[in-house]
Coordinates of C-alpha atoms and ligand atoms in Angstrom, one line a residue:
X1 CA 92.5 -31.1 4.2
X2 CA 89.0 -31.5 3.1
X3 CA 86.3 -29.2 4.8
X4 CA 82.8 -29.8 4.9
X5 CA 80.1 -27.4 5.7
X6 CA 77.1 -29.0 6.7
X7 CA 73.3 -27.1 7.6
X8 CA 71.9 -26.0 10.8
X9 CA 68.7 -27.8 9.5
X10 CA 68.8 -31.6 7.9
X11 CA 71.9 -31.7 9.5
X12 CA 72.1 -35.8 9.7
X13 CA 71.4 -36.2 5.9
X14 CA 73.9 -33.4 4.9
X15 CA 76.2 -35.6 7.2
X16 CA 75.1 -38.9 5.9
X17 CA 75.9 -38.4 2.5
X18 CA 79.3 -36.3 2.8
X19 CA 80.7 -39.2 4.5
X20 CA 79.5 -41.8 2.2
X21 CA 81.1 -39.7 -0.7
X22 CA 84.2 -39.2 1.3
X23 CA 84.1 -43.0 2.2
X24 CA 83.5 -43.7 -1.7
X25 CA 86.9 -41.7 -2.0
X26 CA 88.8 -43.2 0.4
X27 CA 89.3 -40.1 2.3
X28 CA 90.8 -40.6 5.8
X29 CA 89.2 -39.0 9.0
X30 CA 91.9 -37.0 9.7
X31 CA 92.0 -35.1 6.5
X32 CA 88.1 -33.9 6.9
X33 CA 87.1 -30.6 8.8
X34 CA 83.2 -30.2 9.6
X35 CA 81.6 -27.9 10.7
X36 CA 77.7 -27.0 10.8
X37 CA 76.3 -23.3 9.8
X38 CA 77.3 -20.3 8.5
X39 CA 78.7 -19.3 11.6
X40 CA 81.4 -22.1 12.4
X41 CA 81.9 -22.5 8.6
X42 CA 83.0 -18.3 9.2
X43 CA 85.2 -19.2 11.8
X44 CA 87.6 -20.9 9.7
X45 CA 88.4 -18.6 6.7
X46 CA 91.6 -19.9 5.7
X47 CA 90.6 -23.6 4.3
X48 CA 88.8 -23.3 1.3
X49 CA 85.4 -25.6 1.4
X50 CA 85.0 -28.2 -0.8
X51 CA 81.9 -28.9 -1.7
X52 CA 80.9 -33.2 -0.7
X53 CA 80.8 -35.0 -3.6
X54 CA 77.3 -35.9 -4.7
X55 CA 76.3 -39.5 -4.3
X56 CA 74.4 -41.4 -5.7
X57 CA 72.3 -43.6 -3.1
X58 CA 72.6 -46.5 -4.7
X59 CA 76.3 -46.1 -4.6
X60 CA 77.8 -49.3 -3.0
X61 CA 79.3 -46.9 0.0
X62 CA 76.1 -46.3 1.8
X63 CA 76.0 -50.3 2.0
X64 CA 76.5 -52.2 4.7
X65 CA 76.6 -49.9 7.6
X66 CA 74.7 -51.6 10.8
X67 CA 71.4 -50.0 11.9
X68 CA 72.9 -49.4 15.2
X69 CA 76.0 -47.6 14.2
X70 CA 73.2 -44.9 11.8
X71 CA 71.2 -44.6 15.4
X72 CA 74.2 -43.7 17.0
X73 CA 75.1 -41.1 14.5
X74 CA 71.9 -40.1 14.3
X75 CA 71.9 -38.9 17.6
X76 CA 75.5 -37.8 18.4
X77 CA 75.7 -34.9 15.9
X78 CA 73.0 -32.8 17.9
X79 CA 75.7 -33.2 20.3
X80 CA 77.4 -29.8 21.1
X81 CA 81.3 -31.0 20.9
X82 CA 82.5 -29.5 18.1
X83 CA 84.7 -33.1 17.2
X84 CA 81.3 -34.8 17.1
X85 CA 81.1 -35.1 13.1
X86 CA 85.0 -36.2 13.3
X87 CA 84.2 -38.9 15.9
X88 CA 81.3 -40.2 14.0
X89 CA 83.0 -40.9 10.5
X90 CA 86.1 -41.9 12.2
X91 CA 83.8 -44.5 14.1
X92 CA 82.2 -45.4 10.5
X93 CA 85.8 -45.9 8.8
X94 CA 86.3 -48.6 12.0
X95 CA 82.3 -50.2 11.2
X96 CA 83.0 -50.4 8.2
X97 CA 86.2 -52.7 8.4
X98 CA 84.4 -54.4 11.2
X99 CA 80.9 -54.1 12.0
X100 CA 81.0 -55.5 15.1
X101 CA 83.0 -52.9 17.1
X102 CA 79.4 -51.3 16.6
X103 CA 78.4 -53.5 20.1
X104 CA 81.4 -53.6 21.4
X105 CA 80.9 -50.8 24.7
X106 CA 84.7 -51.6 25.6
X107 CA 85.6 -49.6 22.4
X108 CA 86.5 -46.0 23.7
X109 CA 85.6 -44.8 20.7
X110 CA 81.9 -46.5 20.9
X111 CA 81.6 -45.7 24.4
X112 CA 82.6 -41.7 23.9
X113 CA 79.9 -42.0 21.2
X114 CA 77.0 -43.7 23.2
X115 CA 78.0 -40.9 26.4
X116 CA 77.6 -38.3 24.4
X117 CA 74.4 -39.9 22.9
X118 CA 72.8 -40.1 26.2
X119 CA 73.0 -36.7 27.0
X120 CA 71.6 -35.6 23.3
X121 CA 68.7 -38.1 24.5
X122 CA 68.5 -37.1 27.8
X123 CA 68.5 -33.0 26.6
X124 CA 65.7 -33.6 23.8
X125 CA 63.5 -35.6 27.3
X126 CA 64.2 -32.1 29.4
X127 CA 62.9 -30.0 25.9
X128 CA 60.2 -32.2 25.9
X129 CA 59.4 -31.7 29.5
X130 CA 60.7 -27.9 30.5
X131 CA 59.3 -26.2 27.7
X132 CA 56.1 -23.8 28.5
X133 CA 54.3 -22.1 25.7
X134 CA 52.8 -18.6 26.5
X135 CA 49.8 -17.5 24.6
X136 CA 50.9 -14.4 22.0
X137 CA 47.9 -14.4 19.8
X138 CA 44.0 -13.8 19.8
X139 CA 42.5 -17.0 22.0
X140 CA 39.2 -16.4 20.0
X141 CA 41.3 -17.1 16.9
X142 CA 40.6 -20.7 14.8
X143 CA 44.3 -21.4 15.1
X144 CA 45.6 -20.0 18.5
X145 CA 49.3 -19.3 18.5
X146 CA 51.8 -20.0 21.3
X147 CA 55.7 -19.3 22.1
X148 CA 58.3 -20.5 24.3
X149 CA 61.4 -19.8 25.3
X150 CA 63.9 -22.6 26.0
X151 CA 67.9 -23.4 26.1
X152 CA 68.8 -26.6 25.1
X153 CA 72.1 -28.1 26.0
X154 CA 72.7 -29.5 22.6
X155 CA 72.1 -29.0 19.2
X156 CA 68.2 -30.7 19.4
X157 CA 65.5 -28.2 18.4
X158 CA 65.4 -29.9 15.0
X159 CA 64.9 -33.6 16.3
X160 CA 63.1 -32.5 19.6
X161 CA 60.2 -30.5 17.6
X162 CA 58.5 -33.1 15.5
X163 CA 57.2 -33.9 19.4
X164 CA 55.7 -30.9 19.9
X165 CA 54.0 -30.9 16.2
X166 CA 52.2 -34.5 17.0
X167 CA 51.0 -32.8 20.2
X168 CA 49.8 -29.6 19.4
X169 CA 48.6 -30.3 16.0
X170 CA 45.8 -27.9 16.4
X171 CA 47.8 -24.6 17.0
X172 CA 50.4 -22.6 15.8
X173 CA 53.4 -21.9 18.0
X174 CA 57.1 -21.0 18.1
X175 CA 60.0 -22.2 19.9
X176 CA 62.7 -20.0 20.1
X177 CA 66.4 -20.5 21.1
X178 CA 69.4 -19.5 20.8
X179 CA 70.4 -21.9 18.6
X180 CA 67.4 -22.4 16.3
X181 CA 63.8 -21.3 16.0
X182 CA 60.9 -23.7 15.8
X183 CA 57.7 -22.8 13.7
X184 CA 54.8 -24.6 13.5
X185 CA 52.3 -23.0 11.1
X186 CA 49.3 -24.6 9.7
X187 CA 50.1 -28.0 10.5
X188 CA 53.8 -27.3 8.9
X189 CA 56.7 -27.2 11.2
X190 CA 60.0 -24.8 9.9
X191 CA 63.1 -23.7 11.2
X192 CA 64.6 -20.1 11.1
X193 CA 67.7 -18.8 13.0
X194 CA 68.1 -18.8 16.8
X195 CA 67.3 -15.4 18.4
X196 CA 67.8 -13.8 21.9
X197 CA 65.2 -14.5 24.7
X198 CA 62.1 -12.8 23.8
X199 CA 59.8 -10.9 26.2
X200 CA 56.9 -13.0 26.4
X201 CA 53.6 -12.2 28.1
X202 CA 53.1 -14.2 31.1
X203 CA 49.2 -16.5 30.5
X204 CA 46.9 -17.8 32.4
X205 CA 48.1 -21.2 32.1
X206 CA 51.2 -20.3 34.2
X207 CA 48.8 -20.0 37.2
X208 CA 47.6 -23.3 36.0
X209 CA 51.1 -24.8 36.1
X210 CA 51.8 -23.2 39.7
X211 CA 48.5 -24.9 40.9
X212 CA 48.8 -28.5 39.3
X213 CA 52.7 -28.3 40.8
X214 CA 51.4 -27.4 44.1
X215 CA 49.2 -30.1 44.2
X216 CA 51.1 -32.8 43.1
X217 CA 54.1 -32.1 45.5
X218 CA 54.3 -34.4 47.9
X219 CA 56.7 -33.3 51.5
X220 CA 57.2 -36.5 53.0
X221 CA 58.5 -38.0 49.6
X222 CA 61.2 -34.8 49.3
X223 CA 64.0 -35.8 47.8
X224 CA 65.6 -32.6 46.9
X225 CA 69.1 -34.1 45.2
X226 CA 66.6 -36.7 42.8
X227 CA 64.5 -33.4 42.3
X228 CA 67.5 -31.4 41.0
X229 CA 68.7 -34.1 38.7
X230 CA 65.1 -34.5 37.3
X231 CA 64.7 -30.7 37.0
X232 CA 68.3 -29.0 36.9
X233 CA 68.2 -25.8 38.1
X234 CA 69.7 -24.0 34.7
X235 CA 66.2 -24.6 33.5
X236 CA 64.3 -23.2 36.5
X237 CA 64.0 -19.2 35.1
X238 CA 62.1 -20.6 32.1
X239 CA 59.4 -22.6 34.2
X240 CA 57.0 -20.6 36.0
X241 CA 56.4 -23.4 38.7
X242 CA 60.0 -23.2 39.6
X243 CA 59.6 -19.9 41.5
X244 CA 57.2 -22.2 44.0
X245 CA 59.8 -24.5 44.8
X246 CA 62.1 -22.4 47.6
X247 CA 59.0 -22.2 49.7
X248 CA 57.4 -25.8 49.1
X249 CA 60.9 -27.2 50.3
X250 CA 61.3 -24.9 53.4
X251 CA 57.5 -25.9 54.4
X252 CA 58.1 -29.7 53.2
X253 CA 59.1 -30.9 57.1
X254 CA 56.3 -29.1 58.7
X255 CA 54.0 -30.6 55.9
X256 CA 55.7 -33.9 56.4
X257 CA 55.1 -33.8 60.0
X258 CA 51.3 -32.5 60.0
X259 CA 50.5 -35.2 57.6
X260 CA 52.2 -38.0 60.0
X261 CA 50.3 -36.5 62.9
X262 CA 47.0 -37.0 61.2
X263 CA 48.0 -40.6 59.3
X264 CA 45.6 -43.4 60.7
X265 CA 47.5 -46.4 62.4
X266 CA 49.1 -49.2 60.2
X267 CA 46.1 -51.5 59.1
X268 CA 47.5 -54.9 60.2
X269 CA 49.4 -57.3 57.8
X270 CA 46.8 -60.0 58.0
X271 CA 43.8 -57.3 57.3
X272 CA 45.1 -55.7 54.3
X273 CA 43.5 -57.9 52.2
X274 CA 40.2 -57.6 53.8
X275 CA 41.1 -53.7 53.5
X276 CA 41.8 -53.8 50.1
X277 CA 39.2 -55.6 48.9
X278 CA 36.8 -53.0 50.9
X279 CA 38.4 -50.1 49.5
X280 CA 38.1 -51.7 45.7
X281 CA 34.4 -51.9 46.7
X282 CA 34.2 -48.0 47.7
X283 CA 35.5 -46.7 44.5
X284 CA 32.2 -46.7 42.2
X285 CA 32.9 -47.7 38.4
X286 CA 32.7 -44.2 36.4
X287 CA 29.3 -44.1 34.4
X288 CA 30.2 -45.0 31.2
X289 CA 31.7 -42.6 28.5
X290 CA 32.3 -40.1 31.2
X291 CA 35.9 -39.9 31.0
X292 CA 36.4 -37.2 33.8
X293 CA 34.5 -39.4 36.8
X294 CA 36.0 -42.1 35.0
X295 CA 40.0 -40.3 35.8
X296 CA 38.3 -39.3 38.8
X297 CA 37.6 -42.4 40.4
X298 CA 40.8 -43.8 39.1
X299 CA 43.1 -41.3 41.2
X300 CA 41.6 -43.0 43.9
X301 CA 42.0 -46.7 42.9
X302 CA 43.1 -48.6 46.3
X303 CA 42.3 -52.2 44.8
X304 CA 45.6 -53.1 45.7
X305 CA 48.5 -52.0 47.7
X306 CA 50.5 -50.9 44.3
X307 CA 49.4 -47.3 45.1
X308 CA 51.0 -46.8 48.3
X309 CA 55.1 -47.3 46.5
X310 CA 54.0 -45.4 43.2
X311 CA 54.2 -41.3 43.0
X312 CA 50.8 -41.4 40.8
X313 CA 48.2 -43.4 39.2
X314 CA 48.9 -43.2 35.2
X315 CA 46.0 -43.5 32.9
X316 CA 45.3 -44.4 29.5
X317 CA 45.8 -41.2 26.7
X318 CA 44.5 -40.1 23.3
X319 CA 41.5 -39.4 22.0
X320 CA 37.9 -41.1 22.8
X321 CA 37.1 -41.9 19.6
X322 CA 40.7 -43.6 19.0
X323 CA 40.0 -46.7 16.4
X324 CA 42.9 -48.3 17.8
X325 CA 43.8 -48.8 21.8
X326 CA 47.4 -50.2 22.9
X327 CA 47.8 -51.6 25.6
X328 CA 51.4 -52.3 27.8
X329 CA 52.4 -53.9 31.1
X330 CA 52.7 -51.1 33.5
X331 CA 54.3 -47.8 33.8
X332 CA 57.7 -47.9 34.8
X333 CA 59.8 -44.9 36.2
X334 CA 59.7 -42.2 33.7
X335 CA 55.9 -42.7 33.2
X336 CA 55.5 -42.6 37.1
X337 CA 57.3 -39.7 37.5
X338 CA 55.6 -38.0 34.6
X339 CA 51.9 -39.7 35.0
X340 CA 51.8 -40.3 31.7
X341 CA 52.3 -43.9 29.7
X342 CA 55.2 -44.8 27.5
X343 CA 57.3 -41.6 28.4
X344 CA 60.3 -43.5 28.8
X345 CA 62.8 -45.4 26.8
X346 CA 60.6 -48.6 26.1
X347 CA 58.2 -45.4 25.0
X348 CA 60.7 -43.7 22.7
X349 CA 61.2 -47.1 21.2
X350 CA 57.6 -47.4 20.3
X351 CA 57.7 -44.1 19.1
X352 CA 60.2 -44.9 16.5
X353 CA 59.2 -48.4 15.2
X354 CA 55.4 -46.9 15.0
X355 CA 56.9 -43.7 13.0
X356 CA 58.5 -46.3 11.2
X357 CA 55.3 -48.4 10.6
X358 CA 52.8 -45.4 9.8
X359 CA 51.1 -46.2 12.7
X360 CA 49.9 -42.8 14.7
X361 CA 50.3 -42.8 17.9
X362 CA 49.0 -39.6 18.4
X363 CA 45.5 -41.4 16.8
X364 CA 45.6 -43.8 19.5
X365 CA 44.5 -44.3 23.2
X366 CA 48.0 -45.5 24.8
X367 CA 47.2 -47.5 28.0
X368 CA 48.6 -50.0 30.3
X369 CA 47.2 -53.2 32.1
X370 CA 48.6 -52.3 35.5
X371 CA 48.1 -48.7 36.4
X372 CA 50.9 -47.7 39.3
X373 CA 54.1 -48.5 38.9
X374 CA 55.3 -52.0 40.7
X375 CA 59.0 -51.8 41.7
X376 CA 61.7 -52.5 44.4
X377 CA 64.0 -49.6 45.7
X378 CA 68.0 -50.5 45.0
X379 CA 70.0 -47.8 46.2
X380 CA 68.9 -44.7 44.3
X381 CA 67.4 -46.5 41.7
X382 CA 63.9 -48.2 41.5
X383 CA 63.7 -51.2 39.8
X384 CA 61.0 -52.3 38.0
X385 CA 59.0 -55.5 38.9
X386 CA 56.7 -57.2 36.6
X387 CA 53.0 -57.4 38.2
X388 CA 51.6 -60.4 39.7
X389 CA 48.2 -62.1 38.6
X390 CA 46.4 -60.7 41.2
X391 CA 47.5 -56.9 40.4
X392 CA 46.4 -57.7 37.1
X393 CA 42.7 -58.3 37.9
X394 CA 42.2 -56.1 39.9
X395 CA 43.7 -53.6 37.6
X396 CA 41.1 -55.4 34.9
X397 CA 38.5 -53.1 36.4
X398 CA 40.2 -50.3 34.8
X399 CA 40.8 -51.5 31.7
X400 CA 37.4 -52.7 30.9
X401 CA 36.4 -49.5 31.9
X402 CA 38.8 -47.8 29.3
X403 CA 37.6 -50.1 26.8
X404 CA 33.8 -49.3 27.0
X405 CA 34.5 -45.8 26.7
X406 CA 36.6 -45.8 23.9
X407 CA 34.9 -48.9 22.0
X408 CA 38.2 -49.5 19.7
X409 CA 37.6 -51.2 16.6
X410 CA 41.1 -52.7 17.3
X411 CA 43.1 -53.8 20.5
X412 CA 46.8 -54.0 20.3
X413 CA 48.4 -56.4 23.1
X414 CA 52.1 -55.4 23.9
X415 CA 53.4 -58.2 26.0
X416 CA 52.3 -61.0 28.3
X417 CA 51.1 -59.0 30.7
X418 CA 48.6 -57.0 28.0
X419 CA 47.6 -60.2 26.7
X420 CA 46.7 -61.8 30.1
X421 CA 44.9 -59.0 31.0
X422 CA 42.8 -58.9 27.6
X423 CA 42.2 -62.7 27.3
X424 CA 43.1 -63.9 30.8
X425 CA 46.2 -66.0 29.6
X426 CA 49.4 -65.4 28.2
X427 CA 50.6 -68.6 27.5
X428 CA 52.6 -69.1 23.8
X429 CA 53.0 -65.6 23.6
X430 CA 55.8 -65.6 21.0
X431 CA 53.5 -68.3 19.1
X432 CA 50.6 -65.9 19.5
X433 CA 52.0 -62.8 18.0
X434 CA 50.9 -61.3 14.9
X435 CA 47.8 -63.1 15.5
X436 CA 44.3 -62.1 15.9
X437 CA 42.2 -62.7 18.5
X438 CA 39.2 -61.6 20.3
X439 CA 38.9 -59.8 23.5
X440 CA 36.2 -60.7 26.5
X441 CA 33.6 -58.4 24.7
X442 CA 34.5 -59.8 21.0
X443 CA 36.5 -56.9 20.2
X444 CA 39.7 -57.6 17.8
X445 CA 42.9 -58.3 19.5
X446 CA 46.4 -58.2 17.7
X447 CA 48.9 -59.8 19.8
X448 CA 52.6 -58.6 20.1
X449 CA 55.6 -58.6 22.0
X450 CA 56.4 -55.7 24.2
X451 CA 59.3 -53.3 23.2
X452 CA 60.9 -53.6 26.3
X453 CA 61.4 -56.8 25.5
X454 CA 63.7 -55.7 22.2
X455 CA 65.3 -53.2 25.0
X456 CA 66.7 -56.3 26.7
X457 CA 67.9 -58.6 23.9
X458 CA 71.5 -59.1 24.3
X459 CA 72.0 -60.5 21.1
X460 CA 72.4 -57.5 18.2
X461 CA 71.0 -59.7 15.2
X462 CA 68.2 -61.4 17.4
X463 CA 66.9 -57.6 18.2
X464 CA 67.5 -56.6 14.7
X465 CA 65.1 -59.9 14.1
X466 CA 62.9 -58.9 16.7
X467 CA 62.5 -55.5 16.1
X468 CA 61.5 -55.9 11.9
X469 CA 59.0 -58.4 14.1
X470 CA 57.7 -55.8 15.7
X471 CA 57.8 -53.4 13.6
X472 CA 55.6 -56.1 11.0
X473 CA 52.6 -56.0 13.4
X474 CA 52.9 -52.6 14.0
X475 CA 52.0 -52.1 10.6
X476 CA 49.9 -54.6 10.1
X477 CA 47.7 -52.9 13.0
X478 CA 48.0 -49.6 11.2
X479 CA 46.6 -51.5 7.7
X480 CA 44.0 -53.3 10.0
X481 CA 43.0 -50.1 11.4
X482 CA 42.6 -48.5 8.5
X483 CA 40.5 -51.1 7.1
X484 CA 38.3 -51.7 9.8
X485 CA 37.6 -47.7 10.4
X486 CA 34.9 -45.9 8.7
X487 CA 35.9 -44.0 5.2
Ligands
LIG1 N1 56.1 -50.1 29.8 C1 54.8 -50.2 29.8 O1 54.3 -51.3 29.7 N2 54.0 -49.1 29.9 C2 54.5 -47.9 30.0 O2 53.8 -47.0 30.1 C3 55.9 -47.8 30.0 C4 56.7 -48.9 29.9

């Protein structure tokens, strides 16, 4: 039996190239014990370790694995289940004699391994969203410092962090957990051993969080099962709006009611057009640059009926002097639920292909054409529907907007509904792409596909195509960006 001891931290590369030196050697999966840490490695005192055998990358064994199988794995061993390393290199023995089991979801083996990536996926979404950093240091400090308290399900402090570093860049903070700290010092991010819950001060932004909570819960849209699911309640004595939500539910019918009682009656079918159009004229275009009337008057956008279905209005992000501004189609469910744009899988996608590309997102304003979320109920889910031509102008209103107070030097077009938007057609999109264009006030326009168009490709090698497609503009926006910014 061979037994490998892999890190708490670097844990995928530690894997990675064990099991392309056991591969090298032949070794079967049911002659390899793995563990991770000092701890599980303690466990297990009467195998001796031995050591994985060094390889060299270019070794033929790390060959011709697919991309999709090193995604999977890539995600799976944050995955609690101690057989998780077992299961993955028993699943790379299979690959490797035939790579196409990697899309074959009838495979138990594959579809074990994509379950239990889910919920890695779906516990690094609920770290990103649950955790709440208390202030610990000096707020007059030049670098003020921050801690939280969270406990993952699985293994993901290493691969959930890196979030947190893009989006609070400008402080120092910890994370702790059981598992594994978190510490982000001077713009570098380290991990140290998990600890026990520490007593943390309670801030001023927890009142903050109570308040924004307050306001944005809504009583007649109560669903308290879909609430759960979104927020389980194993996370609730870490959140400080939590305590708020036994007496917002009790109150919710009362709430409900009241706000029935005072609704005004149903505007006719044939005058909501007229009404639409009169609303659209009551919300005054924020003076330019001012971005807070500017998300002011958006909240209240009634140009057409897409509001009254959508939980929020969900506006452009990043800085104002961003050099480069993306724009999407619309935000689908995640971003409605979260207000914020590309929060959700065609998001994490981006994420990865920009990472990939060494284009910044956190340098970029990150918006959408369409501003509520368009969609049609089906049982419990809510599916999304693309938006029609005349959403799309009168969404335009916004968007010009966003683009006089950012004044990009470059526009990037994700999609037809982007590019319609930008240059009022999207016809030959796919012969469009990776071109440059020009929007209605002259500024550059790169033109690509949207990623959740990859998301949908049936075909493995046709996405594989797609997404090195996508991934070439992204970083040939990144190089344009760079050239056409100031030094
Ligand atoms: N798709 C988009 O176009 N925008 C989002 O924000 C999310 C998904």
């Amino acid at each position: 039996m061979r037994r490998i001891v892999l890190p708490e931290v670097g844990t995928f590369e530690a894997w990675r190239s064990a099991a392309r030196g056991l591969m090298a050697e032949g070794v079967p999966a049911e002659e390899v014990l793995w563990q991770r840490g000092a701890a599980e490695a303690a466990d297990l005192f009467s195998t001796a370790a031995s050591p994985p055998k060094a390889i060299d990358p270019r070794e033929g064994a790390s060959g011709t694995v697919p991309a999709a199988f090193l995604n999977l794995a890539r995600t799976v061993i944050w995955h609690r289940d101690p057989q998780r390393f077992a299961l993955v290199y028993a699943l790379l023995l299979a690959v490797r004699r035939d790579p196409r089991l990697i899309a074959d979801r009838g495979d138990p083996r594959v579809a074990r391994l994509e379950g239990m990536a889910k919920a890695v996926r779906r516990d690094i979404h609920k770290m990103h969203a649950f955790v709440r950093f208390r202030e610990t240091g000096d707020p007059d400090a030049p670098r003020r410092r921050f801690a939280a308290w969270f406990e993952p399900t699985h293994l993901v402090v290493e691969p959930a962090t890196p979030f947190f570093a893009r989006r609070f860049g400008d402080m120092d903070w910890s994370i702790l957990t059981p598992d594994l700290g978190a510490h982000f010092e001077d713009g570098r991010l380290r991990f140290g051993p998990g600890s026990a819950r520490p007593p943390l001060p309670e801030d001023a932004a927890e009142e903050l969080w109570r308040t924004y909570f307050r306001n944005i819960f809504n009583p007649a849209r109560l669903k308290v099962k879909a609430m759960q699911a979104e927020m389980p309640r194993k996370y609730w004595r870490n959140l400080p709006e939590a305590a708020l939500i036994p007496e917002l539910v009790t109150g919710a019918r009362r709430r409900a009611a009241l706000m029935l009682e005072a609704a005004p009656n149903p505007v006719p079918a044939r005058a909501a057009r007229i009404a639409g159009r009169l609303a659209a004229e009551r919300v005054k275009p924020a003076p330019v640059g001012d971005r807070e009337a500017f998300l002011h008057s958006l909240g209240g956008c009634r140009r057409c009926p897409l509001w009254r279905d959508a939980t929020q209005v969900v506006p452009g992000e990043g800085p104002s002097d961003a050099p480069l501004m993306i724009v999407g189609e619309q935000p689908g469910d995640r971003e409605d639920l979260e207000g914020r744009p590309f929060v959700g899988p065609a998001g994490a996608l981006f994420d990865r292909i920009a990472a990939e590309a060494g284009l910044d997102r956190a340098r970029a304003y990150v918006t959408n054409a369409v501003k509520h979320f368009k969609f049609v109920p089906r049982g419990k889910r809510r599916v999304h529907q693309s938006p029609d031509r005349s959403e799309i102008d009168h969404c335009r209103w916004w968007i010009e907007q966003e683009q006089e107070m950012i004044r990009p030097r470059l526009i990037l077009a994700m999609g037809g509904t982007a590019l319609e938007s930008l240059t009022g057609s999207r016809r030959d999109l796919m012969k469009r792409r990776g071109g440059l264009e020009e929007t209605r006030d002259g500024t550059p326009l790169l033109v690509t596909v949207h990623p959740s168009y990859l998301l949908r490709l049936p075909d493995p090698d046709r996405q594989a195509q797609e997404t090195a497609l996508f991934g070439a503009d992204l970083r040939q926006a990144a190089r344009m960006v760079a050239q056409l910014s100031p030094p």
